[in-house]
């Protein structure tokens, strides 16, 4: 949002008043006892408030990480090593979606995101010689589930992560895409709203929960773990000399980000281990592209 407003200001466009309303994030209708009960049920263990020592350590750790990155950047370095990446052109994505739609049985259509997830479900277990149990942690934007209230939030305050689990053995690209579609459609508005307020309640009541993305621990029994945040529909920023050609990021889960020719996928080391210097492990790009065509 900051960069988008910056580009508008450079272009001389009027900026809309900020409508951020943090009250939307309050765990409305949920008492502290209800939030604790929900979190304990999800984690399968008792939950207590964070101790002062743990709160201090966590805050110091994040600040030190930021300072280390700042020092590295000031000496001409980069915050982290380049991430393994894959550029999928508009034409390749269209072909992938067509291929994944060839043998749908119970749903009339699928999205490009669902086709890409199916591609990862099909390719990664066999490439890394892993078993058939694949778990996906998908980043979702809670604003779409909050109605008018969601419009008063910036995206960073409304992130949800939801886990989905698959058994991929013997399934085709179409079968996997269909299964992804069904599972995503089953995750409804009320589920998302409740999960959002429970997540906000964890912070409101300062509960001691695992470090890392919410629900990441639920991927622990999977043979292959995929973490994905699809930001490919964001517009390429224009700072006055024309739209940017590509987007880069050095942190977070696997990211789908916009590129002038299609979508760039920036893989995290958990989803695709073994990548070096911005390149995928040898042979993986070829495998992914062969399954797209």
mmCIF file of C-alpha atoms in Angstrom:
data_model
loop_
_atom_site.group_PDB
_atom_site.id
_atom_site.type_symbol
_atom_site.label_atom_id
_atom_site.label_comp_id
_atom_site.label_asym_id
_atom_site.label_seq_id
_atom_site.Cartn_x
_atom_site.Cartn_y
_atom_site.Cartn_z
ATOM 1 C CA UNK A 1 0.000 0.000 0.000
ATOM 2 C CA UNK A 2 2.843 2.401 0.834
ATOM 3 C CA UNK A 3 4.587 1.829 -2.514
ATOM 4 C CA UNK A 4 1.284 2.083 -4.400
ATOM 5 C CA UNK A 5 0.502 5.448 -2.752
ATOM 6 C CA UNK A 6 4.057 6.604 -3.381
ATOM 7 C CA UNK A 7 3.690 5.888 -7.097
ATOM 8 C CA UNK A 8 0.370 7.778 -7.186
ATOM 9 C CA UNK A 9 1.958 10.797 -5.497
ATOM 10 C CA UNK A 10 4.815 10.812 -8.019
ATOM 11 C CA UNK A 11 2.274 10.721 -10.848
ATOM 12 C CA UNK A 12 0.436 13.704 -9.315
ATOM 13 C CA UNK A 13 -2.696 11.697 -8.495
ATOM 14 C CA UNK A 14 -4.839 12.499 -5.482
ATOM 15 C CA UNK A 15 -4.486 10.083 -2.590
ATOM 16 C CA UNK A 16 -7.516 8.637 -0.873
ATOM 17 C CA UNK A 17 -7.814 9.189 2.901
ATOM 18 C CA UNK A 18 -6.408 6.286 4.924
ATOM 19 C CA UNK A 19 -9.216 4.092 6.233
ATOM 20 C CA UNK A 20 -7.155 1.908 8.541
ATOM 21 C CA UNK A 21 -9.228 0.870 11.549
ATOM 22 C CA UNK A 22 -7.465 -1.402 14.013
ATOM 23 C CA UNK A 23 -10.721 -2.011 15.891
ATOM 24 C CA UNK A 24 -11.638 -4.406 13.075
ATOM 25 C CA UNK A 25 -8.842 -6.664 14.335
ATOM 26 C CA UNK A 26 -10.307 -7.033 17.817
ATOM 27 C CA UNK A 27 -11.392 -10.613 18.608
ATOM 28 C CA UNK A 28 -15.045 -9.565 18.457
ATOM 29 C CA UNK A 29 -17.420 -11.850 20.311
ATOM 30 C CA UNK A 30 -14.656 -14.067 21.688
ATOM 31 C CA UNK A 31 -13.636 -13.944 25.317
ATOM 32 C CA UNK A 32 -10.081 -14.701 26.406
ATOM 33 C CA UNK A 33 -11.266 -18.102 27.676
ATOM 34 C CA UNK A 34 -12.821 -18.926 24.296
ATOM 35 C CA UNK A 35 -9.665 -17.914 22.402
ATOM 36 C CA UNK A 36 -7.489 -20.000 24.749
ATOM 37 C CA UNK A 37 -9.808 -23.007 24.324
ATOM 38 C CA UNK A 38 -9.695 -22.751 20.524
ATOM 39 C CA UNK A 39 -5.906 -22.401 20.463
ATOM 40 C CA UNK A 40 -5.448 -25.320 22.864
ATOM 41 C CA UNK A 41 -7.735 -27.469 20.719
ATOM 42 C CA UNK A 42 -5.724 -26.584 17.611
ATOM 43 C CA UNK A 43 -2.319 -27.181 19.230
ATOM 44 C CA UNK A 44 -3.352 -30.204 21.268
ATOM 45 C CA UNK A 45 -1.740 -28.832 24.434
ATOM 46 C CA UNK A 46 -2.263 -26.311 27.196
ATOM 47 C CA UNK A 47 -1.536 -22.682 26.350
ATOM 48 C CA UNK A 48 -0.339 -20.023 28.778
ATOM 49 C CA UNK A 49 0.576 -16.381 28.431
ATOM 50 C CA UNK A 50 4.076 -15.558 27.238
ATOM 51 C CA UNK A 51 6.519 -14.934 30.034
ATOM 52 C CA UNK A 52 8.246 -11.560 30.251
ATOM 53 C CA UNK A 53 11.570 -13.273 29.432
ATOM 54 C CA UNK A 54 10.204 -14.916 26.288
ATOM 55 C CA UNK A 55 8.545 -11.701 25.163
ATOM 56 C CA UNK A 56 11.839 -9.856 25.616
ATOM 57 C CA UNK A 57 13.854 -12.507 23.728
ATOM 58 C CA UNK A 58 11.406 -12.522 20.814
ATOM 59 C CA UNK A 59 11.376 -8.735 20.476
ATOM 60 C CA UNK A 60 15.179 -8.504 20.699
ATOM 61 C CA UNK A 61 15.645 -11.297 18.146
ATOM 62 C CA UNK A 62 13.501 -9.577 15.527
ATOM 63 C CA UNK A 63 15.195 -6.222 16.107
ATOM 64 C CA UNK A 64 18.656 -7.779 15.815
ATOM 65 C CA UNK A 65 17.693 -9.442 12.546
ATOM 66 C CA UNK A 66 16.568 -6.089 11.163
ATOM 67 C CA UNK A 67 19.767 -4.357 12.323
ATOM 68 C CA UNK A 68 21.977 -7.060 10.801
ATOM 69 C CA UNK A 69 20.181 -6.703 7.459
ATOM 70 C CA UNK A 70 20.558 -2.906 7.638
ATOM 71 C CA UNK A 71 24.320 -3.146 8.236
ATOM 72 C CA UNK A 72 24.717 -5.653 5.411
ATOM 73 C CA UNK A 73 22.772 -3.430 3.001
ATOM 74 C CA UNK A 74 24.777 -0.328 4.001
ATOM 75 C CA UNK A 75 27.961 -2.103 2.853
ATOM 76 C CA UNK A 76 26.495 -2.942 -0.527
ATOM 77 C CA UNK A 77 25.369 -6.457 0.307
ATOM 78 C CA UNK A 78 21.934 -8.028 0.073
ATOM 79 C CA UNK A 79 19.663 -8.957 2.957
ATOM 80 C CA UNK A 80 19.682 -12.634 2.043
ATOM 81 C CA UNK A 81 20.886 -14.790 -0.830
ATOM 82 C CA UNK A 82 18.754 -14.736 -4.002
ATOM 83 C CA UNK A 83 15.910 -17.207 -3.861
ATOM 84 C CA UNK A 84 15.451 -20.001 -6.415
ATOM 85 C CA UNK A 85 13.009 -18.718 -8.979
ATOM 86 C CA UNK A 86 10.904 -19.792 -11.920
ATOM 87 C CA UNK A 87 9.393 -17.444 -14.509
ATOM 88 C CA UNK A 88 6.151 -18.720 -16.008
ATOM 89 C CA UNK A 89 4.957 -16.708 -18.994
ATOM 90 C CA UNK A 90 1.308 -15.870 -19.564
ATOM 91 C CA UNK A 91 1.244 -18.464 -22.349
ATOM 92 C CA UNK A 92 2.741 -21.197 -20.138
ATOM 93 C CA UNK A 93 0.276 -20.443 -17.351
ATOM 94 C CA UNK A 94 -2.620 -20.603 -19.799
ATOM 95 C CA UNK A 95 -1.366 -23.965 -21.117
ATOM 96 C CA UNK A 96 -0.959 -25.267 -17.555
ATOM 97 C CA UNK A 97 -4.519 -24.253 -16.696
ATOM 98 C CA UNK A 98 -5.836 -25.904 -19.882
ATOM 99 C CA UNK A 99 -3.947 -29.123 -19.112
ATOM 100 C CA UNK A 100 -5.186 -29.180 -15.530
ATOM 101 C CA UNK A 101 -8.766 -28.642 -16.783
ATOM 102 C CA UNK A 102 -8.744 -31.516 -19.286
ATOM 103 C CA UNK A 103 -10.328 -34.176 -17.078
ATOM 104 C CA UNK A 104 -12.407 -32.369 -14.452
ATOM 105 C CA UNK A 105 -15.231 -34.547 -13.098
ATOM 106 C CA UNK A 106 -17.074 -32.681 -10.351
ATOM 107 C CA UNK A 107 -16.174 -28.993 -10.733
ATOM 108 C CA UNK A 108 -16.832 -26.828 -13.814
ATOM 109 C CA UNK A 109 -13.617 -24.836 -13.699
ATOM 110 C CA UNK A 110 -10.381 -24.232 -11.813
ATOM 111 C CA UNK A 111 -8.215 -21.179 -11.253
ATOM 112 C CA UNK A 112 -4.630 -20.644 -12.379
ATOM 113 C CA UNK A 113 -3.576 -20.746 -8.715
ATOM 114 C CA UNK A 114 -5.223 -24.146 -8.285
ATOM 115 C CA UNK A 115 -3.524 -25.452 -11.432
ATOM 116 C CA UNK A 116 -0.137 -24.262 -10.144
ATOM 117 C CA UNK A 117 -0.675 -25.859 -6.728
ATOM 118 C CA UNK A 118 -1.596 -29.101 -8.500
ATOM 119 C CA UNK A 119 1.641 -28.827 -10.482
ATOM 120 C CA UNK A 120 3.665 -28.631 -7.263
ATOM 121 C CA UNK A 121 1.700 -31.517 -5.734
ATOM 122 C CA UNK A 122 2.474 -33.643 -8.773
ATOM 123 C CA UNK A 123 6.119 -32.674 -9.297
ATOM 124 C CA UNK A 124 7.773 -32.229 -5.905
ATOM 125 C CA UNK A 125 7.238 -35.657 -4.268
ATOM 126 C CA UNK A 126 8.640 -37.565 -7.240
ATOM 127 C CA UNK A 127 11.510 -35.138 -7.843
ATOM 128 C CA UNK A 128 12.707 -35.304 -4.239
ATOM 129 C CA UNK A 129 11.901 -39.034 -3.892
ATOM 130 C CA UNK A 130 9.458 -38.391 -1.078
ATOM 131 C CA UNK A 131 6.263 -40.115 0.004
ATOM 132 C CA UNK A 132 2.757 -39.191 -1.193
ATOM 133 C CA UNK A 133 1.600 -37.150 1.807
ATOM 134 C CA UNK A 134 1.798 -33.465 0.859
ATOM 135 C CA UNK A 135 0.688 -30.591 3.067
ATOM 136 C CA UNK A 136 0.085 -27.045 1.865
ATOM 137 C CA UNK A 137 0.128 -23.921 4.027
ATOM 138 C CA UNK A 138 -1.604 -21.247 1.978
ATOM 139 C CA UNK A 139 -1.494 -17.523 2.784
ATOM 140 C CA UNK A 140 -4.951 -15.937 2.477
ATOM 141 C CA UNK A 141 -6.165 -12.337 2.658
ATOM 142 C CA UNK A 142 -8.791 -12.097 5.414
ATOM 143 C CA UNK A 143 -10.133 -8.828 4.026
ATOM 144 C CA UNK A 144 -12.191 -10.672 1.420
ATOM 145 C CA UNK A 145 -14.052 -12.470 4.228
ATOM 146 C CA UNK A 146 -14.709 -9.396 6.401
ATOM 147 C CA UNK A 147 -17.025 -7.422 4.122
ATOM 148 C CA UNK A 148 -16.939 -3.645 4.423
ATOM 149 C CA UNK A 149 -14.817 -3.904 7.580
ATOM 150 C CA UNK A 150 -12.059 -5.539 5.560
ATOM 151 C CA UNK A 151 -11.680 -2.417 3.442
ATOM 152 C CA UNK A 152 -10.398 -0.577 6.519
ATOM 153 C CA UNK A 153 -7.378 -2.857 6.833
ATOM 154 C CA UNK A 154 -4.039 -2.885 5.072
ATOM 155 C CA UNK A 155 -3.060 -6.352 3.852
ATOM 156 C CA UNK A 156 -0.368 -6.991 6.456
ATOM 157 C CA UNK A 157 -2.876 -6.850 9.293
ATOM 158 C CA UNK A 158 -5.239 -9.370 7.714
ATOM 159 C CA UNK A 159 -3.131 -12.371 6.760
ATOM 160 C CA UNK A 160 -4.462 -15.864 7.410
ATOM 161 C CA UNK A 161 -2.640 -19.146 6.904
ATOM 162 C CA UNK A 162 -4.710 -22.268 6.329
ATOM 163 C CA UNK A 163 -3.408 -25.815 5.996
ATOM 164 C CA UNK A 164 -4.606 -28.319 3.389
ATOM 165 C CA UNK A 165 -3.540 -31.947 3.153
ATOM 166 C CA UNK A 166 -3.303 -34.257 0.120
ATOM 167 C CA UNK A 167 -2.438 -37.855 -0.732
ATOM 168 C CA UNK A 168 -1.099 -37.543 -4.264
ATOM 169 C CA UNK A 169 -0.182 -41.131 -5.197
ATOM 170 C CA UNK A 170 -1.579 -42.208 -8.578
ATOM 171 C CA UNK A 171 -3.390 -38.916 -9.248
ATOM 172 C CA UNK A 172 -3.226 -36.877 -12.433
ATOM 173 C CA UNK A 173 -2.768 -33.127 -12.766
ATOM 174 C CA UNK A 174 -6.526 -32.692 -13.347
ATOM 175 C CA UNK A 175 -7.456 -34.834 -10.362
ATOM 176 C CA UNK A 176 -5.142 -32.857 -8.097
ATOM 177 C CA UNK A 177 -6.366 -29.502 -9.418
ATOM 178 C CA UNK A 178 -9.948 -30.596 -8.809
ATOM 179 C CA UNK A 179 -9.106 -31.683 -5.264
ATOM 180 C CA UNK A 180 -7.378 -28.360 -4.575
ATOM 181 C CA UNK A 181 -10.435 -26.491 -5.862
ATOM 182 C CA UNK A 182 -12.813 -28.476 -3.656
ATOM 183 C CA UNK A 183 -10.712 -28.012 -0.533
ATOM 184 C CA UNK A 184 -10.321 -24.271 -1.086
ATOM 185 C CA UNK A 185 -14.042 -23.847 -1.794
ATOM 186 C CA UNK A 186 -14.892 -25.752 1.412
ATOM 187 C CA UNK A 187 -12.961 -23.181 3.442
ATOM 188 C CA UNK A 188 -15.838 -20.769 3.897
ATOM 189 C CA UNK A 189 -16.401 -17.205 5.023
ATOM 190 C CA UNK A 190 -17.371 -18.069 8.599
ATOM 191 C CA UNK A 191 -14.349 -20.384 8.990
ATOM 192 C CA UNK A 192 -12.086 -17.566 7.848
ATOM 193 C CA UNK A 193 -13.720 -14.938 10.065
ATOM 194 C CA UNK A 194 -13.468 -17.132 13.148
ATOM 195 C CA UNK A 195 -9.857 -18.055 12.383
ATOM 196 C CA UNK A 196 -8.961 -14.391 11.854
ATOM 197 C CA UNK A 197 -10.401 -13.330 15.206
ATOM 198 C CA UNK A 198 -8.775 -16.262 17.006
ATOM 199 C CA UNK A 199 -5.417 -15.307 15.474
ATOM 200 C CA UNK A 200 -5.912 -11.699 16.563
ATOM 201 C CA UNK A 201 -6.921 -12.953 20.017
ATOM 202 C CA UNK A 202 -3.588 -14.754 20.363
ATOM 203 C CA UNK A 203 -1.863 -11.362 20.122
ATOM 204 C CA UNK A 204 -4.499 -9.511 22.128
ATOM 205 C CA UNK A 205 -4.122 -11.912 25.057
ATOM 206 C CA UNK A 206 -0.367 -12.497 24.514
ATOM 207 C CA UNK A 207 -0.578 -16.294 24.303
ATOM 208 C CA UNK A 208 2.536 -18.462 24.111
ATOM 209 C CA UNK A 209 2.162 -20.128 20.689
ATOM 210 C CA UNK A 210 4.799 -21.638 18.362
ATOM 211 C CA UNK A 211 7.128 -19.203 16.589
ATOM 212 C CA UNK A 212 6.594 -19.013 12.840
ATOM 213 C CA UNK A 213 3.576 -18.869 10.538
ATOM 214 C CA UNK A 214 0.325 -19.880 12.260
ATOM 215 C CA UNK A 215 -0.556 -23.539 11.650
ATOM 216 C CA UNK A 216 2.879 -24.337 10.191
ATOM 217 C CA UNK A 217 3.268 -27.003 12.878
ATOM 218 C CA UNK A 218 0.347 -28.886 11.314
ATOM 219 C CA UNK A 219 2.571 -29.764 8.351
ATOM 220 C CA UNK A 220 4.991 -31.729 10.547
ATOM 221 C CA UNK A 221 3.841 -35.214 9.457
ATOM 222 C CA UNK A 222 3.897 -34.505 5.720
ATOM 223 C CA UNK A 223 6.423 -36.046 3.343
ATOM 224 C CA UNK A 224 6.474 -32.790 1.371
ATOM 225 C CA UNK A 225 5.642 -29.363 2.813
ATOM 226 C CA UNK A 226 4.595 -26.460 0.593
ATOM 227 C CA UNK A 227 4.186 -22.883 1.850
ATOM 228 C CA UNK A 228 2.651 -20.535 -0.715
ATOM 229 C CA UNK A 229 1.602 -16.888 -0.887
ATOM 230 C CA UNK A 230 0.061 -15.853 -4.202
ATOM 231 C CA UNK A 231 0.571 -12.140 -4.869
ATOM 232 C CA UNK A 232 0.642 -12.453 -8.661
ATOM 233 C CA UNK A 233 -2.432 -10.237 -9.162
ATOM 234 C CA UNK A 234 -0.848 -7.179 -7.584
ATOM 235 C CA UNK A 235 -0.254 -4.420 -10.172
ATOM 236 C CA UNK A 236 3.329 -3.661 -11.126
ATOM 237 C CA UNK A 237 4.239 -0.352 -9.491
ATOM 238 C CA UNK A 238 4.800 2.714 -11.679
ATOM 239 C CA UNK A 239 7.126 5.289 -10.062
ATOM 240 C CA UNK A 240 6.897 7.686 -12.977
ATOM 241 C CA UNK A 241 8.925 6.023 -15.727
ATOM 242 C CA UNK A 242 6.475 3.247 -16.558
ATOM 243 C CA UNK A 243 5.413 0.073 -14.748
ATOM 244 C CA UNK A 244 8.109 -2.049 -13.129
ATOM 245 C CA UNK A 245 9.084 -5.135 -15.109
ATOM 246 C CA UNK A 246 9.397 -7.543 -12.204
ATOM 247 C CA UNK A 247 9.173 -7.937 -8.417
ATOM 248 C CA UNK A 248 11.643 -9.503 -5.990
ATOM 249 C CA UNK A 249 11.466 -10.608 -2.358
ATOM 250 C CA UNK A 250 14.047 -12.157 -0.058
ATOM 251 C CA UNK A 251 11.842 -13.516 2.717
ATOM 252 C CA UNK A 252 8.656 -15.355 3.503
ATOM 253 C CA UNK A 253 7.112 -18.478 1.994
ATOM 254 C CA UNK A 254 7.152 -19.377 -1.680
ATOM 255 C CA UNK A 255 5.822 -16.286 -3.437
ATOM 256 C CA UNK A 256 3.992 -15.879 -6.724
ATOM 257 C CA UNK A 257 4.651 -12.278 -7.810
ATOM 258 C CA UNK A 258 3.832 -10.335 -10.978
ATOM 259 C CA UNK A 259 6.226 -10.057 -13.921
ATOM 260 C CA UNK A 260 5.649 -8.088 -17.108
ATOM 261 C CA UNK A 261 5.661 -11.357 -19.062
ATOM 262 C CA UNK A 262 3.744 -13.526 -16.584
ATOM 263 C CA UNK A 263 4.397 -14.654 -13.000
ATOM 264 C CA UNK A 264 7.648 -15.189 -11.115
ATOM 265 C CA UNK A 265 7.701 -17.899 -8.463
ATOM 266 C CA UNK A 266 10.244 -17.286 -5.686
ATOM 267 C CA UNK A 267 10.703 -20.536 -3.762
ATOM 268 C CA UNK A 268 11.506 -20.815 -0.070
ATOM 269 C CA UNK A 269 14.055 -23.370 1.112
ATOM 270 C CA UNK A 270 11.452 -25.490 2.875
ATOM 271 C CA UNK A 271 9.284 -25.972 -0.188
ATOM 272 C CA UNK A 272 12.243 -26.478 -2.541
ATOM 273 C CA UNK A 273 15.449 -27.387 -0.680
ATOM 274 C CA UNK A 274 18.804 -27.443 -2.408
ATOM 275 C CA UNK A 275 18.529 -24.333 -4.571
ATOM 276 C CA UNK A 276 21.632 -22.147 -4.911
ATOM 277 C CA UNK A 277 22.346 -18.614 -6.120
ATOM 278 C CA UNK A 278 18.794 -18.053 -7.313
ATOM 279 C CA UNK A 279 18.628 -21.322 -9.249
ATOM 280 C CA UNK A 280 16.400 -24.341 -8.692
ATOM 281 C CA UNK A 281 17.983 -27.744 -8.017
ATOM 282 C CA UNK A 282 19.283 -29.280 -11.234
ATOM 283 C CA UNK A 283 16.468 -30.845 -13.230
ATOM 284 C CA UNK A 284 13.533 -29.385 -11.310
ATOM 285 C CA UNK A 285 12.807 -26.541 -13.722
ATOM 286 C CA UNK A 286 12.807 -28.986 -16.619
ATOM 287 C CA UNK A 287 10.400 -31.269 -14.765
ATOM 288 C CA UNK A 288 8.015 -28.440 -13.904
ATOM 289 C CA UNK A 289 8.015 -27.095 -17.459
ATOM 290 C CA UNK A 290 7.473 -30.551 -18.965
ATOM 291 C CA UNK A 291 4.359 -30.998 -16.804
ATOM 292 C CA UNK A 292 3.084 -27.571 -17.898
ATOM 293 C CA UNK A 293 3.162 -28.369 -21.609
#
